[in-house]
Amino acid sequence: MMKTPFVTKAQIEEIVKTYPTPFHIYDEKGIRENARKLKQAFAWNKGYKEYFAVKATPNPTILKILKEEGCGTDCSSYTELLMSEKMGITGSDIMFSSNDTPAEEFVLAKKLGANINLDDYTHVQFLKDTCGVPETVFCRYNPGGTFSISTTIMDNPGDAKYGMTKEQLFKAYTELRDAGAKKFGLHSFLASNTVTNDYYPTLAKILFEVAVELKEKTGIKLSYINLSGGVGIPYTPDKEGNDILKIGEGVHKVFDEVLVPAGLGDISLFTELGRFMLAPYGHLVTKAIHEKHIYKEYIGVDACAVNLMRPAMYGAYHHITVLGKENAPCDHTYDVTGSLCENNDKFAIDRKLPKIDMGDYLVIHDTGAHGFAMGYNYNGKLKSAELLLCEDGSIKQIRRAETPEDYFATLDGFWDVEV
């Protein structure tokens, strides 16, 4: 099974004349088409909105594209709030979902008019003391235990640091109402990167039932329910991806079964997708620069875990295409490695690939989310450029590569030291 890159060898050979490898490149056409399909899936819900998870791909150009497609932003930090503001995304177009939140972040979120999503019951008083309670406020729910679909356990909310118990949740809403809040939202995130059309409908049923119970016990009617993220992508080529239209239909069915009869049919639904929105529409492009023949066969590339941390961090699979050899037999077994002084700096282990020659360009797939964003500077390595393959086929640099001057910029007086 194969994945097809959205760039060709000829395109990359032209691009590297201006922008040397490694770099991340994003597909504008794919991003826009996917955003429109998501919007179509939830068009039945009058107030539906997608809040793109900025942490997945924190690039202003990406935010601008998604803004044009009707998306807001899901921010989790001060700098993400600033980036949203700079791109003209403010007010209720921002969802501020944070945890262990510093006071200044709540202050900025309130100043921007963002939807503030409280992670813990104690944050109610913290918010009061910090900047006051806004008219619209969200609370995050953690049902505890394990979360499963059929017999497959997807995640373990009971071990997660996020959200409130139901008892705390109801208490928080009551206190927020007493403090002047007028509109309320409910948020929850129970599983990461699910590849099943059942996740959102299952989560929705849990949250919808909480909404009904909240109304019955406190008289508080929710205005919004945020299904958060968790809808993922198939990283391996043998898996079938999610069908967002079927997912939307599944949520619609539960909405009609649970909320409508309870008089809550006017609740607006929100999502906070990152991986689903961007991952398949980003590639890390790197060049084979070394080969090593010892106890195993190694191919060394000019990218490393600094450019894509997921394989090193938790053994994540990312498909690899050797450009120009898409139809060649995968009759060689390689570890594809970067140059960090860590043995886990491997993009692939025992991977069947075509014969790789020095100078070949490799496309590492599905890096459009949690790729560049998780970069760091270990070993003094520098972050790569980010490029956009525009809809008209042109290439635009949307973030330049770091330089040594960037790396040393926070060291006061570094360049003034005499040796």
PDB file of C-alpha atoms in Angstrom, residues 128-383:
ATOM      1  CA  LYS A 128     -12.894  36.034  39.200  1.00  0.00           C
ATOM      2  CA  ASP A 129      -9.742  37.241  40.959  1.00  0.00           C
ATOM      3  CA  THR A 130      -7.748  37.703  37.755  1.00  0.00           C
ATOM      4  CA  CYS A 131     -10.027  39.496  35.319  1.00  0.00           C
ATOM      5  CA  GLY A 132     -13.638  38.790  36.220  1.00  0.00           C
ATOM      6  CA  VAL A 133     -16.134  36.382  34.714  1.00  0.00           C
ATOM      7  CA  PRO A 134     -17.109  37.102  31.084  1.00  0.00           C
ATOM      8  CA  GLU A 135     -20.667  36.823  29.790  1.00  0.00           C
ATOM      9  CA  THR A 136     -19.833  33.636  27.862  1.00  0.00           C
ATOM     10  CA  VAL A 137     -17.816  30.881  29.496  1.00  0.00           C
ATOM     11  CA  PHE A 138     -17.074  27.207  28.818  1.00  0.00           C
ATOM     12  CA  CYS A 139     -16.200  24.385  31.211  1.00  0.00           C
ATOM     13  CA  ARG A 140     -14.261  21.235  30.428  1.00  0.00           C
ATOM     14  CA  TYR A 141     -15.691  17.866  31.468  1.00  0.00           C
ATOM     15  CA  ASN A 142     -13.736  14.728  32.330  1.00  0.00           C
ATOM     16  CA  PRO A 143     -16.012  11.715  32.875  1.00  0.00           C
ATOM     17  CA  GLY A 144     -13.168   9.654  34.391  1.00  0.00           C
ATOM     18  CA  GLY A 145     -12.635   5.940  33.940  1.00  0.00           C
ATOM     19  CA  THR A 146     -11.812   4.580  30.522  1.00  0.00           C
ATOM     20  CA  PHE A 147     -13.411   5.682  27.289  1.00  0.00           C
ATOM     21  CA  SER A 148     -14.199   2.990  24.778  1.00  0.00           C
ATOM     22  CA  ILE A 149     -15.942   2.456  21.483  1.00  0.00           C
ATOM     23  CA  SER A 150     -17.339  -1.074  21.207  1.00  0.00           C
ATOM     24  CA  THR A 151     -14.641  -3.205  22.842  1.00  0.00           C
ATOM     25  CA  THR A 152     -11.692  -1.047  21.841  1.00  0.00           C
ATOM     26  CA  ILE A 153     -10.399   1.226  24.597  1.00  0.00           C
ATOM     27  CA  MET A 154      -9.399   4.467  22.963  1.00  0.00           C
ATOM     28  CA  ASP A 155      -8.092   6.415  25.935  1.00  0.00           C
ATOM     29  CA  ASN A 156      -8.086   6.719  29.703  1.00  0.00           C
ATOM     30  CA  PRO A 157      -9.704   9.975  30.857  1.00  0.00           C
ATOM     31  CA  GLY A 158      -9.264   8.941  34.488  1.00  0.00           C
ATOM     32  CA  ASP A 159      -5.504   9.358  34.081  1.00  0.00           C
ATOM     33  CA  ALA A 160      -5.755  12.663  32.211  1.00  0.00           C
ATOM     34  CA  LYS A 161      -4.965  15.960  33.916  1.00  0.00           C
ATOM     35  CA  TYR A 162      -7.749  17.760  32.051  1.00  0.00           C
ATOM     36  CA  GLY A 163     -11.294  18.687  32.980  1.00  0.00           C
ATOM     37  CA  MET A 164     -13.728  18.483  35.896  1.00  0.00           C
ATOM     38  CA  THR A 165     -15.853  15.771  37.431  1.00  0.00           C
ATOM     39  CA  LYS A 166     -19.585  16.091  36.810  1.00  0.00           C
ATOM     40  CA  GLU A 167     -20.172  17.288  40.366  1.00  0.00           C
ATOM     41  CA  GLN A 168     -17.506  19.985  39.982  1.00  0.00           C
ATOM     42  CA  LEU A 169     -18.854  20.883  36.538  1.00  0.00           C
ATOM     43  CA  PHE A 170     -22.387  21.572  37.785  1.00  0.00           C
ATOM     44  CA  LYS A 171     -21.032  23.525  40.745  1.00  0.00           C
ATOM     45  CA  ALA A 172     -18.826  25.597  38.430  1.00  0.00           C
ATOM     46  CA  TYR A 173     -21.724  26.502  36.126  1.00  0.00           C
ATOM     47  CA  THR A 174     -23.858  27.554  39.093  1.00  0.00           C
ATOM     48  CA  GLU A 175     -21.128  29.781  40.501  1.00  0.00           C
ATOM     49  CA  LEU A 176     -20.402  31.266  37.079  1.00  0.00           C
ATOM     50  CA  ARG A 177     -24.088  32.071  36.631  1.00  0.00           C
ATOM     51  CA  ASP A 178     -24.159  33.720  40.045  1.00  0.00           C
ATOM     52  CA  ALA A 179     -21.078  35.742  39.035  1.00  0.00           C
ATOM     53  CA  GLY A 180     -22.875  37.163  36.000  1.00  0.00           C
ATOM     54  CA  ALA A 181     -22.208  34.712  33.159  1.00  0.00           C
ATOM     55  CA  LYS A 182     -25.085  34.619  30.669  1.00  0.00           C
ATOM     56  CA  LYS A 183     -24.116  31.958  28.110  1.00  0.00           C
ATOM     57  CA  PHE A 184     -22.502  28.612  28.801  1.00  0.00           C
ATOM     58  CA  GLY A 185     -20.584  26.054  26.818  1.00  0.00           C
ATOM     59  CA  LEU A 186     -19.473  22.476  27.517  1.00  0.00           C
ATOM     60  CA  HIS A 187     -16.214  20.996  26.243  1.00  0.00           C
ATOM     61  CA  SER A 188     -14.581  17.584  26.415  1.00  0.00           C
ATOM     62  CA  PHE A 189     -11.745  15.663  24.779  1.00  0.00           C
ATOM     63  CA  LEU A 190     -11.642  11.940  25.464  1.00  0.00           C
ATOM     64  CA  ALA A 191      -9.446  10.320  22.834  1.00  0.00           C
ATOM     65  CA  SER A 192      -6.626  11.306  20.507  1.00  0.00           C
ATOM     66  CA  ASN A 193      -6.243  10.520  16.801  1.00  0.00           C
ATOM     67  CA  THR A 194      -9.238   8.208  16.453  1.00  0.00           C
ATOM     68  CA  VAL A 195      -9.688   6.579  13.075  1.00  0.00           C
ATOM     69  CA  THR A 196     -13.337   5.603  13.388  1.00  0.00           C
ATOM     70  CA  ASN A 197     -16.549   7.310  12.353  1.00  0.00           C
ATOM     71  CA  ASP A 198     -18.008   6.449  15.769  1.00  0.00           C
ATOM     72  CA  TYR A 199     -15.883   8.670  18.027  1.00  0.00           C
ATOM     73  CA  TYR A 200     -17.662  11.999  17.651  1.00  0.00           C
ATOM     74  CA  PRO A 201     -21.183  10.495  17.813  1.00  0.00           C
ATOM     75  CA  THR A 202     -20.219   8.533  20.944  1.00  0.00           C
ATOM     76  CA  LEU A 203     -18.672  11.580  22.612  1.00  0.00           C
ATOM     77  CA  ALA A 204     -21.598  13.745  21.507  1.00  0.00           C
ATOM     78  CA  LYS A 205     -24.094  11.417  23.204  1.00  0.00           C
ATOM     79  CA  ILE A 206     -22.164  11.682  26.486  1.00  0.00           C
ATOM     80  CA  LEU A 207     -22.059  15.478  26.327  1.00  0.00           C
ATOM     81  CA  PHE A 208     -25.655  15.850  25.153  1.00  0.00           C
ATOM     82  CA  GLU A 209     -26.873  13.758  28.095  1.00  0.00           C
ATOM     83  CA  VAL A 210     -24.832  15.929  30.481  1.00  0.00           C
ATOM     84  CA  ALA A 211     -26.467  19.002  28.954  1.00  0.00           C
ATOM     85  CA  VAL A 212     -29.944  17.588  29.564  1.00  0.00           C
ATOM     86  CA  GLU A 213     -29.065  16.663  33.150  1.00  0.00           C
ATOM     87  CA  LEU A 214     -27.566  20.118  33.768  1.00  0.00           C
ATOM     88  CA  LYS A 215     -30.785  21.780  32.630  1.00  0.00           C
ATOM     89  CA  GLU A 216     -32.935  19.495  34.791  1.00  0.00           C
ATOM     90  CA  LYS A 217     -30.842  19.913  37.947  1.00  0.00           C
ATOM     91  CA  THR A 218     -29.775  23.579  37.765  1.00  0.00           C
ATOM     92  CA  GLY A 219     -32.018  25.221  35.186  1.00  0.00           C
ATOM     93  CA  ILE A 220     -28.922  26.204  33.190  1.00  0.00           C
ATOM     94  CA  LYS A 221     -29.328  25.774  29.440  1.00  0.00           C
ATOM     95  CA  LEU A 222     -26.132  25.362  27.460  1.00  0.00           C
ATOM     96  CA  SER A 223     -25.729  27.472  24.342  1.00  0.00           C
ATOM     97  CA  TYR A 224     -22.705  25.621  22.989  1.00  0.00           C
ATOM     98  CA  ILE A 225     -21.188  22.142  23.032  1.00  0.00           C
ATOM     99  CA  ASN A 226     -17.580  21.782  21.891  1.00  0.00           C
ATOM    100  CA  LEU A 227     -16.635  18.296  20.698  1.00  0.00           C
ATOM    101  CA  SER A 228     -12.988  19.383  20.678  1.00  0.00           C
ATOM    102  CA  GLY A 229     -10.497  17.353  18.604  1.00  0.00           C
ATOM    103  CA  GLY A 230      -9.638  13.681  18.481  1.00  0.00           C
ATOM    104  CA  VAL A 231     -10.777  12.907  14.933  1.00  0.00           C
ATOM    105  CA  GLY A 232      -7.571  11.674  13.428  1.00  0.00           C
ATOM    106  CA  ILE A 233      -5.975  10.447  10.231  1.00  0.00           C
ATOM    107  CA  PRO A 234      -4.600   7.088   9.049  1.00  0.00           C
ATOM    108  CA  TYR A 235      -0.821   7.412   9.261  1.00  0.00           C
ATOM    109  CA  THR A 236      -0.293   3.949   7.808  1.00  0.00           C
ATOM    110  CA  PRO A 237      -1.327   3.427   4.177  1.00  0.00           C
ATOM    111  CA  ASP A 238      -3.317   0.258   4.918  1.00  0.00           C
ATOM    112  CA  LYS A 239      -5.951   2.089   7.011  1.00  0.00           C
ATOM    113  CA  GLU A 240      -9.052   3.784   5.694  1.00  0.00           C
ATOM    114  CA  GLY A 241      -9.514   7.370   6.816  1.00  0.00           C
ATOM    115  CA  ASN A 242     -12.461   8.910   8.608  1.00  0.00           C
ATOM    116  CA  ASP A 243     -15.515   9.875   6.562  1.00  0.00           C
ATOM    117  CA  ILE A 244     -16.328  13.312   7.954  1.00  0.00           C
ATOM    118  CA  LEU A 245     -19.723  13.376   6.231  1.00  0.00           C
ATOM    119  CA  LYS A 246     -20.725  10.130   7.983  1.00  0.00           C
ATOM    120  CA  ILE A 247     -19.370  11.514  11.257  1.00  0.00           C
ATOM    121  CA  GLY A 248     -21.534  14.605  10.836  1.00  0.00           C
ATOM    122  CA  GLU A 249     -24.576  12.421  10.148  1.00  0.00           C
ATOM    123  CA  GLY A 250     -23.854  10.349  13.256  1.00  0.00           C
ATOM    124  CA  VAL A 251     -23.698  13.439  15.471  1.00  0.00           C
ATOM    125  CA  HIS A 252     -26.888  14.782  13.847  1.00  0.00           C
ATOM    126  CA  LYS A 253     -28.743  11.565  14.707  1.00  0.00           C
ATOM    127  CA  VAL A 254     -27.725  11.743  18.390  1.00  0.00           C
ATOM    128  CA  PHE A 255     -28.526  15.477  18.481  1.00  0.00           C
ATOM    129  CA  ASP A 256     -32.078  14.755  17.328  1.00  0.00           C
ATOM    130  CA  GLU A 257     -32.451  11.852  19.753  1.00  0.00           C
ATOM    131  CA  VAL A 258     -31.129  13.531  22.911  1.00  0.00           C
ATOM    132  CA  LEU A 259     -31.137  17.325  22.686  1.00  0.00           C
ATOM    133  CA  VAL A 260     -34.180  18.132  20.563  1.00  0.00           C
ATOM    134  CA  PRO A 261     -36.734  16.340  22.795  1.00  0.00           C
ATOM    135  CA  ALA A 262     -35.220  18.117  25.833  1.00  0.00           C
ATOM    136  CA  GLY A 263     -35.813  21.539  24.301  1.00  0.00           C
ATOM    137  CA  LEU A 264     -32.116  22.046  23.599  1.00  0.00           C
ATOM    138  CA  GLY A 265     -32.255  21.862  19.810  1.00  0.00           C
ATOM    139  CA  ASP A 266     -30.787  25.358  19.421  1.00  0.00           C
ATOM    140  CA  ILE A 267     -27.369  24.415  20.886  1.00  0.00           C
ATOM    141  CA  SER A 268     -24.467  25.309  18.576  1.00  0.00           C
ATOM    142  CA  LEU A 269     -21.775  22.682  18.044  1.00  0.00           C
ATOM    143  CA  PHE A 270     -18.079  23.443  17.815  1.00  0.00           C
ATOM    144  CA  THR A 271     -15.008  21.377  16.925  1.00  0.00           C
ATOM    145  CA  GLU A 272     -11.300  21.973  17.577  1.00  0.00           C
ATOM    146  CA  LEU A 273      -9.557  19.892  14.970  1.00  0.00           C
ATOM    147  CA  GLY A 274      -5.861  20.163  14.201  1.00  0.00           C
ATOM    148  CA  ARG A 275      -4.508  16.872  12.904  1.00  0.00           C
ATOM    149  CA  PHE A 276      -7.578  16.180  10.764  1.00  0.00           C
ATOM    150  CA  MET A 277      -7.413  19.671   9.266  1.00  0.00           C
ATOM    151  CA  LEU A 278      -3.714  19.781   8.391  1.00  0.00           C
ATOM    152  CA  ALA A 279      -1.704  16.578   8.856  1.00  0.00           C
ATOM    153  CA  PRO A 280      -2.237  14.981   5.413  1.00  0.00           C
ATOM    154  CA  TYR A 281      -1.574  18.310   3.703  1.00  0.00           C
ATOM    155  CA  GLY A 282       1.985  18.689   4.960  1.00  0.00           C
ATOM    156  CA  HIS A 283       5.206  16.902   3.975  1.00  0.00           C
ATOM    157  CA  LEU A 284       8.684  17.045   5.441  1.00  0.00           C
ATOM    158  CA  VAL A 285      11.015  16.942   2.443  1.00  0.00           C
ATOM    159  CA  THR A 286      14.546  15.769   3.113  1.00  0.00           C
ATOM    160  CA  LYS A 287      17.563  14.550   1.139  1.00  0.00           C
ATOM    161  CA  ALA A 288      19.573  11.345   1.541  1.00  0.00           C
ATOM    162  CA  ILE A 289      23.125  12.433   2.332  1.00  0.00           C
ATOM    163  CA  HIS A 290      24.775   9.347   3.902  1.00  0.00           C
ATOM    164  CA  GLU A 291      24.525   5.583   3.858  1.00  0.00           C
ATOM    165  CA  LYS A 292      25.935   3.213   6.439  1.00  0.00           C
ATOM    166  CA  HIS A 293      26.405  -0.541   6.281  1.00  0.00           C
ATOM    167  CA  ILE A 294      27.053  -2.162   9.669  1.00  0.00           C
ATOM    168  CA  TYR A 295      24.710  -4.532  11.498  1.00  0.00           C
ATOM    169  CA  LYS A 296      21.834  -2.845   9.723  1.00  0.00           C
ATOM    170  CA  GLU A 297      21.432  -0.706   6.627  1.00  0.00           C
ATOM    171  CA  TYR A 298      21.105   2.998   7.409  1.00  0.00           C
ATOM    172  CA  ILE A 299      20.151   5.959   5.279  1.00  0.00           C
ATOM    173  CA  GLY A 300      21.111   9.313   6.794  1.00  0.00           C
ATOM    174  CA  VAL A 301      19.040  12.320   5.768  1.00  0.00           C
ATOM    175  CA  ASP A 302      19.488  16.051   6.314  1.00  0.00           C
ATOM    176  CA  ALA A 303      16.385  16.290   8.529  1.00  0.00           C
ATOM    177  CA  CYS A 304      16.287  15.026  12.100  1.00  0.00           C
ATOM    178  CA  ALA A 305      13.930  14.800  15.077  1.00  0.00           C
ATOM    179  CA  VAL A 306      14.203  18.583  15.458  1.00  0.00           C
ATOM    180  CA  ASN A 307      12.136  18.803  12.277  1.00  0.00           C
ATOM    181  CA  LEU A 308       9.729  15.988  13.176  1.00  0.00           C
ATOM    182  CA  MET A 309       9.714  14.745  16.737  1.00  0.00           C
ATOM    183  CA  ARG A 310       6.850  12.235  16.652  1.00  0.00           C
ATOM    184  CA  PRO A 311       8.788   9.108  15.541  1.00  0.00           C
ATOM    185  CA  ALA A 312      11.534   9.701  18.119  1.00  0.00           C
ATOM    186  CA  MET A 313       9.139  10.718  20.881  1.00  0.00           C
ATOM    187  CA  TYR A 314       6.695   7.822  20.737  1.00  0.00           C
ATOM    188  CA  GLY A 315       7.567   5.603  17.809  1.00  0.00           C
ATOM    189  CA  ALA A 316       4.956   7.169  15.533  1.00  0.00           C
ATOM    190  CA  TYR A 317       4.771   5.841  11.987  1.00  0.00           C
ATOM    191  CA  HIS A 318       5.128   8.278   9.091  1.00  0.00           C
ATOM    192  CA  HIS A 319       4.974   6.928   5.568  1.00  0.00           C
ATOM    193  CA  ILE A 320       7.977   7.666   3.323  1.00  0.00           C
ATOM    194  CA  THR A 321       8.048   8.093  -0.442  1.00  0.00           C
ATOM    195  CA  VAL A 322      11.310   8.192  -2.351  1.00  0.00           C
ATOM    196  CA  LEU A 323      10.563  10.711  -5.070  1.00  0.00           C
ATOM    197  CA  GLY A 324      11.053   9.391  -8.589  1.00  0.00           C
ATOM    198  CA  LYS A 325      10.912   5.807  -7.321  1.00  0.00           C
ATOM    199  CA  GLU A 326       7.205   5.620  -6.528  1.00  0.00           C
ATOM    200  CA  ASN A 327       6.765   2.531  -8.716  1.00  0.00           C
ATOM    201  CA  ALA A 328      10.067   0.846  -7.873  1.00  0.00           C
ATOM    202  CA  PRO A 329       9.958  -2.358  -5.791  1.00  0.00           C
ATOM    203  CA  CYS A 330      10.375  -1.876  -2.022  1.00  0.00           C
ATOM    204  CA  ASP A 331      13.067  -4.533  -1.814  1.00  0.00           C
ATOM    205  CA  HIS A 332      15.510  -2.826   0.581  1.00  0.00           C
ATOM    206  CA  THR A 333      15.219  -2.608   4.363  1.00  0.00           C
ATOM    207  CA  TYR A 334      16.488   0.577   5.989  1.00  0.00           C
ATOM    208  CA  ASP A 335      16.551   2.575   9.166  1.00  0.00           C
ATOM    209  CA  VAL A 336      16.142   6.187   8.033  1.00  0.00           C
ATOM    210  CA  THR A 337      17.988   8.398  10.503  1.00  0.00           C
ATOM    211  CA  GLY A 338      18.788  11.979  11.398  1.00  0.00           C
ATOM    212  CA  SER A 339      22.006  13.333  12.854  1.00  0.00           C
ATOM    213  CA  LEU A 340      21.096  13.937  16.518  1.00  0.00           C
ATOM    214  CA  CYS A 341      23.197  12.361  19.250  1.00  0.00           C
ATOM    215  CA  GLU A 342      20.264  10.137  20.211  1.00  0.00           C
ATOM    216  CA  ASN A 343      19.621   6.624  18.931  1.00  0.00           C
ATOM    217  CA  ASN A 344      15.869   7.282  18.708  1.00  0.00           C
ATOM    218  CA  ASP A 345      16.450   9.909  16.003  1.00  0.00           C
ATOM    219  CA  LYS A 346      14.949   7.648  13.352  1.00  0.00           C
ATOM    220  CA  PHE A 347      12.143   8.427  10.921  1.00  0.00           C
ATOM    221  CA  ALA A 348      11.749   4.750  10.089  1.00  0.00           C
ATOM    222  CA  ILE A 349      13.004   1.454  11.487  1.00  0.00           C
ATOM    223  CA  ASP A 350      13.329  -1.682   9.344  1.00  0.00           C
ATOM    224  CA  ARG A 351      11.267   0.048   6.657  1.00  0.00           C
ATOM    225  CA  LYS A 352      10.861  -1.607   3.261  1.00  0.00           C
ATOM    226  CA  LEU A 353      11.753   1.022   0.652  1.00  0.00           C
ATOM    227  CA  PRO A 354      13.174   1.179  -2.881  1.00  0.00           C
ATOM    228  CA  LYS A 355      16.950   1.323  -3.169  1.00  0.00           C
ATOM    229  CA  ILE A 356      17.922   4.808  -1.976  1.00  0.00           C
ATOM    230  CA  ASP A 357      20.821   6.586  -3.635  1.00  0.00           C
ATOM    231  CA  MET A 358      22.630   9.584  -2.246  1.00  0.00           C
ATOM    232  CA  GLY A 359      20.882  12.751  -3.358  1.00  0.00           C
ATOM    233  CA  ASP A 360      17.448  11.150  -3.498  1.00  0.00           C
ATOM    234  CA  TYR A 361      14.641  13.255  -2.070  1.00  0.00           C
ATOM    235  CA  LEU A 362      12.384  11.646   0.520  1.00  0.00           C
ATOM    236  CA  VAL A 363       8.890  12.831   1.323  1.00  0.00           C
ATOM    237  CA  ILE A 364       7.852  12.086   4.904  1.00  0.00           C
ATOM    238  CA  HIS A 365       4.057  12.133   4.877  1.00  0.00           C
ATOM    239  CA  ASP A 366       1.414  13.530   7.229  1.00  0.00           C
ATOM    240  CA  THR A 367       3.604  16.146   8.893  1.00  0.00           C
ATOM    241  CA  GLY A 368       1.187  19.038   8.418  1.00  0.00           C
ATOM    242  CA  ALA A 369       0.143  18.901  12.079  1.00  0.00           C
ATOM    243  CA  HIS A 370       2.401  18.365  15.098  1.00  0.00           C
ATOM    244  CA  GLY A 371       5.388  18.417  12.742  1.00  0.00           C
ATOM    245  CA  PHE A 372       7.166  21.766  12.620  1.00  0.00           C
ATOM    246  CA  ALA A 373       5.139  22.807  15.682  1.00  0.00           C
ATOM    247  CA  MET A 374       6.947  20.372  17.981  1.00  0.00           C
ATOM    248  CA  GLY A 375      10.401  21.409  16.790  1.00  0.00           C
ATOM    249  CA  TYR A 376      13.226  22.254  19.155  1.00  0.00           C
ATOM    250  CA  ASN A 377      16.939  23.097  19.074  1.00  0.00           C
ATOM    251  CA  TYR A 378      18.722  20.129  20.624  1.00  0.00           C
ATOM    252  CA  ASN A 379      22.332  19.745  19.447  1.00  0.00           C
ATOM    253  CA  GLY A 380      22.120  23.340  18.259  1.00  0.00           C
ATOM    254  CA  LYS A 381      20.008  22.215  15.314  1.00  0.00           C
ATOM    255  CA  LEU A 382      17.959  24.875  13.602  1.00  0.00           C
ATOM    256  CA  LYS A 383      14.294  24.756  12.588  1.00  0.00           C
TER     257      LYS A 383
END
